XYZ file of N, CA and C in Angstrom:
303
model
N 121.496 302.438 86.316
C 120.904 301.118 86.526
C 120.270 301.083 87.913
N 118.780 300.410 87.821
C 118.147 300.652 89.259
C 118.687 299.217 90.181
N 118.805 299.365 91.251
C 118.894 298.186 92.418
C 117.957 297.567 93.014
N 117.902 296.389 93.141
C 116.612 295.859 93.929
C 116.015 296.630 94.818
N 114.591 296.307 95.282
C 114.107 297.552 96.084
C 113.163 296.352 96.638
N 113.606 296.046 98.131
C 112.314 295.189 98.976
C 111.086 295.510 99.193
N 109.473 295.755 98.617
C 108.622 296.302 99.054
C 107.374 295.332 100.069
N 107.109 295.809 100.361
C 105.603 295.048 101.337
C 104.334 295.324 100.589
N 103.897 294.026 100.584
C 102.921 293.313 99.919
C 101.231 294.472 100.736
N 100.665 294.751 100.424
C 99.447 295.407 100.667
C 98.449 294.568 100.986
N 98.265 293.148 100.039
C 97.277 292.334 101.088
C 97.806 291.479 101.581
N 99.207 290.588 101.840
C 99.579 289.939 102.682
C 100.240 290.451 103.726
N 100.874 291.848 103.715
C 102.018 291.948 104.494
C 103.148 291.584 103.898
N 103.477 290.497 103.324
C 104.943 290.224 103.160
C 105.895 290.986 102.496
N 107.285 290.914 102.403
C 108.000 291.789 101.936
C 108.311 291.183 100.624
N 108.648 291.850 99.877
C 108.857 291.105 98.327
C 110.003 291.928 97.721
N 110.594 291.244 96.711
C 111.821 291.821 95.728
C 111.252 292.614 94.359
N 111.368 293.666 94.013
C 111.056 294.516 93.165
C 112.017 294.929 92.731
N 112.984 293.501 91.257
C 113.844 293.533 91.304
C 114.512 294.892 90.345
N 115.873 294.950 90.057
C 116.392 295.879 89.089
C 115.577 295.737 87.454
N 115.691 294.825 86.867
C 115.262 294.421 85.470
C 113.537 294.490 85.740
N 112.672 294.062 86.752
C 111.087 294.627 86.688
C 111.529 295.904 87.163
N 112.248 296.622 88.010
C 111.902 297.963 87.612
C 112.218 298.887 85.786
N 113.193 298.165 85.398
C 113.638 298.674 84.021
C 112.268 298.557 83.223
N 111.365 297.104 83.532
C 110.665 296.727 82.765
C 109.317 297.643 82.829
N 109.285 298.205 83.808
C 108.191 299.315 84.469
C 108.386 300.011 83.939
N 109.815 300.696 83.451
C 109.778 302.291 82.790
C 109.803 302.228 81.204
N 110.251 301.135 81.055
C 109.745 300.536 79.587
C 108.801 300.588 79.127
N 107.579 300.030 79.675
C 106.453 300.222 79.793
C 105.342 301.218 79.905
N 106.774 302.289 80.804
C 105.841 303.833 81.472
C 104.979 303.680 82.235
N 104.938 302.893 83.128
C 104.485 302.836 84.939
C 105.418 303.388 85.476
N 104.516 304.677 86.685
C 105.257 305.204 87.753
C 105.197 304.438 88.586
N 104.144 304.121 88.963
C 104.228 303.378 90.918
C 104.469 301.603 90.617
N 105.528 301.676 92.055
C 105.736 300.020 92.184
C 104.869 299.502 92.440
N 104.348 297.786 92.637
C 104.052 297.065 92.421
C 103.188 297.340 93.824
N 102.341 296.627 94.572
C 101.570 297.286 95.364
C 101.468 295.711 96.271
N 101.526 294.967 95.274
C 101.312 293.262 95.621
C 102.553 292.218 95.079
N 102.549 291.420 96.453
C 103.675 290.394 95.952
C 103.405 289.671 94.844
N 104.080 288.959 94.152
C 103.686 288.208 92.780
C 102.676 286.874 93.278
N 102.573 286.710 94.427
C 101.744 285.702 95.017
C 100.370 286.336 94.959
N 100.339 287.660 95.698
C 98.888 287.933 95.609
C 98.197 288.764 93.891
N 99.326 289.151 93.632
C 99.077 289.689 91.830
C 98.264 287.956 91.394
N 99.244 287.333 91.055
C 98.440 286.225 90.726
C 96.933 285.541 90.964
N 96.671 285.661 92.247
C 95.477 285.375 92.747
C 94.760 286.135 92.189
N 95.114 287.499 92.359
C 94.182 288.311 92.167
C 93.902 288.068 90.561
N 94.598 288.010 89.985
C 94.264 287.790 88.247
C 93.853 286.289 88.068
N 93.740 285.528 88.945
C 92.958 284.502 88.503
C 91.641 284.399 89.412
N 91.302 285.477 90.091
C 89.934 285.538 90.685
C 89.210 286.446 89.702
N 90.100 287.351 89.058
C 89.383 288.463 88.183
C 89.091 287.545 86.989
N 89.687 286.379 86.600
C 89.239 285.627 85.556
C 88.109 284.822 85.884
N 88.025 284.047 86.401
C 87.249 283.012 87.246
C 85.768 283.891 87.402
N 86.222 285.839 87.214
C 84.647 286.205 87.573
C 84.000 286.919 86.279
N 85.079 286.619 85.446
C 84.807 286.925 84.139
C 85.640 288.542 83.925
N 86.342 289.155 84.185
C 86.869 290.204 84.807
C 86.137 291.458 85.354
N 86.468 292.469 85.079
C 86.404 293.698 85.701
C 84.972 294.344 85.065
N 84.544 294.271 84.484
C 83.402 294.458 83.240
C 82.454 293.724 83.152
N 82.024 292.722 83.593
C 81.284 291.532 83.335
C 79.827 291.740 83.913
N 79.020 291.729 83.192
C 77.770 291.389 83.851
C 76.687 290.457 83.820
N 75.981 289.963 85.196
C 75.843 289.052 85.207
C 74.969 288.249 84.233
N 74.674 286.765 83.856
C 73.851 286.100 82.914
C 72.533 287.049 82.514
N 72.151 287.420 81.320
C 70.733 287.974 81.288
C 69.896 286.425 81.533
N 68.920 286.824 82.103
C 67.414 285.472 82.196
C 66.763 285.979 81.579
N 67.036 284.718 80.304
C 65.969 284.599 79.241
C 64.317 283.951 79.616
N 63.861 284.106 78.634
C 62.028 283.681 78.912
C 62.028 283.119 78.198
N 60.668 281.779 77.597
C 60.306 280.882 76.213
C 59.175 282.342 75.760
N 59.567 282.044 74.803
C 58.007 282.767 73.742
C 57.826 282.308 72.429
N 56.889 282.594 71.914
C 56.283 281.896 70.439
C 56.327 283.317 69.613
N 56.796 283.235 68.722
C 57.206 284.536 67.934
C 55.691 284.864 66.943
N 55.076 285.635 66.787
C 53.533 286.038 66.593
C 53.739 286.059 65.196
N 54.750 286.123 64.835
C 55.139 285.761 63.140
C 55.137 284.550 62.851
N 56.406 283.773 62.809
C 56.138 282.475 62.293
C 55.802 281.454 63.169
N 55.857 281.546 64.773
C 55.271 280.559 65.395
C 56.294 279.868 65.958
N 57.821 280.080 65.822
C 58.951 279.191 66.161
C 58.800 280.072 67.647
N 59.102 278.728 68.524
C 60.001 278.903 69.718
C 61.239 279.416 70.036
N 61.225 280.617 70.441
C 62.306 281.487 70.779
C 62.495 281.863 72.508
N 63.376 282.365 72.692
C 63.642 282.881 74.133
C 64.031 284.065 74.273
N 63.264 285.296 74.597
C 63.367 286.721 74.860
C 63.798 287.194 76.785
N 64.821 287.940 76.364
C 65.347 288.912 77.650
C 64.056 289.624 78.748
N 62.608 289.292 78.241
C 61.646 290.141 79.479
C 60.588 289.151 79.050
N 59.881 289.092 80.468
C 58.378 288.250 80.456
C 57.455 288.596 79.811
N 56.826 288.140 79.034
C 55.782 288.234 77.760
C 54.991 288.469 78.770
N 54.331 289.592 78.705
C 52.862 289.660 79.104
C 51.519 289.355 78.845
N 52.118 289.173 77.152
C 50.735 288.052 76.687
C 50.009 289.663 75.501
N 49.853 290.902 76.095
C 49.135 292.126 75.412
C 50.043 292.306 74.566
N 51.173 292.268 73.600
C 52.034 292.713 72.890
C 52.289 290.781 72.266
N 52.781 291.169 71.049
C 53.203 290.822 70.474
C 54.778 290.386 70.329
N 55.688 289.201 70.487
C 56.941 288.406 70.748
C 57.351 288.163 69.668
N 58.426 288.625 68.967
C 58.822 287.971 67.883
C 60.586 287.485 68.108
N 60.658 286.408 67.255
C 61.833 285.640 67.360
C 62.879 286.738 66.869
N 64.324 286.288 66.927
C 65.218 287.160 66.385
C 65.015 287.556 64.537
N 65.031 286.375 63.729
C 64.556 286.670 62.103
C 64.093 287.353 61.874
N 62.306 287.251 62.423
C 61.188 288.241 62.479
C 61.914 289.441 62.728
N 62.371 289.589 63.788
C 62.478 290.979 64.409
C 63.102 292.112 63.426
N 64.548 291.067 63.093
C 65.539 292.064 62.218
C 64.931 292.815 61.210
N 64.474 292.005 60.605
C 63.740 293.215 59.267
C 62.705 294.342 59.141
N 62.482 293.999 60.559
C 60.867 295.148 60.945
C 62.015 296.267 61.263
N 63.050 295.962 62.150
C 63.820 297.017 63.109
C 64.978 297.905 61.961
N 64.855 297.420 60.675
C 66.382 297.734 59.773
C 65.359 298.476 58.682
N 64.266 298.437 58.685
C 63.120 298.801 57.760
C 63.056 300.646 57.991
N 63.332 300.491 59.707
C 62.820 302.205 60.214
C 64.197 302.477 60.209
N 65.231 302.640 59.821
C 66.256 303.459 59.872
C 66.627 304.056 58.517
């Protein structure tokens, strides 16, 4: 049976309890290394990684207006129409693009 183990917090400094039962719960799990952060800054940190959408996230695409050269509906495409090519809405699009495979 493991014993409490006091560790220091990495971004506060502080010292923290890394108790017997979270260490059991660590090898349960199959984590080697202790905890790195007090449960104060773990927390933060997982609600800043939420708040930014997490670890993966990228940012909003900016959409454009365009008139789809097919039926004429107002749509909004991922790049600026240059006007020389041809814009088509999502509907239009699918069946031209599922046609060549």
């Amino acid at each position: 049976m493991a014993e409490d183990k006091i560790l220091t917090c990495r971004d506060c400094g502080a010292e923290f309890t890394f108790s017997a039962s979270e260490q059991d719960f660590y090898a349960e799990k199959g984590f080697t290394n202790e905890p790195g952060r007090c449960p104060e800054c773990r927390a933060a940190r997982k609600a800043q990684t939420r708040n930014n959408g997490g670890y993966n996230s990228r940012p909003q695409r900016e959409m454009f207006p365009a008139v789809c050269a097919n039926c004429g509906k107002e749509t909004t495409v991922p790049f600026q129409p240059s006007g020389d090519k041809p814009v088509y809405c999502r509907e239009c699009y699918q069946p031209s693009t599922r046609s060549n495979w």
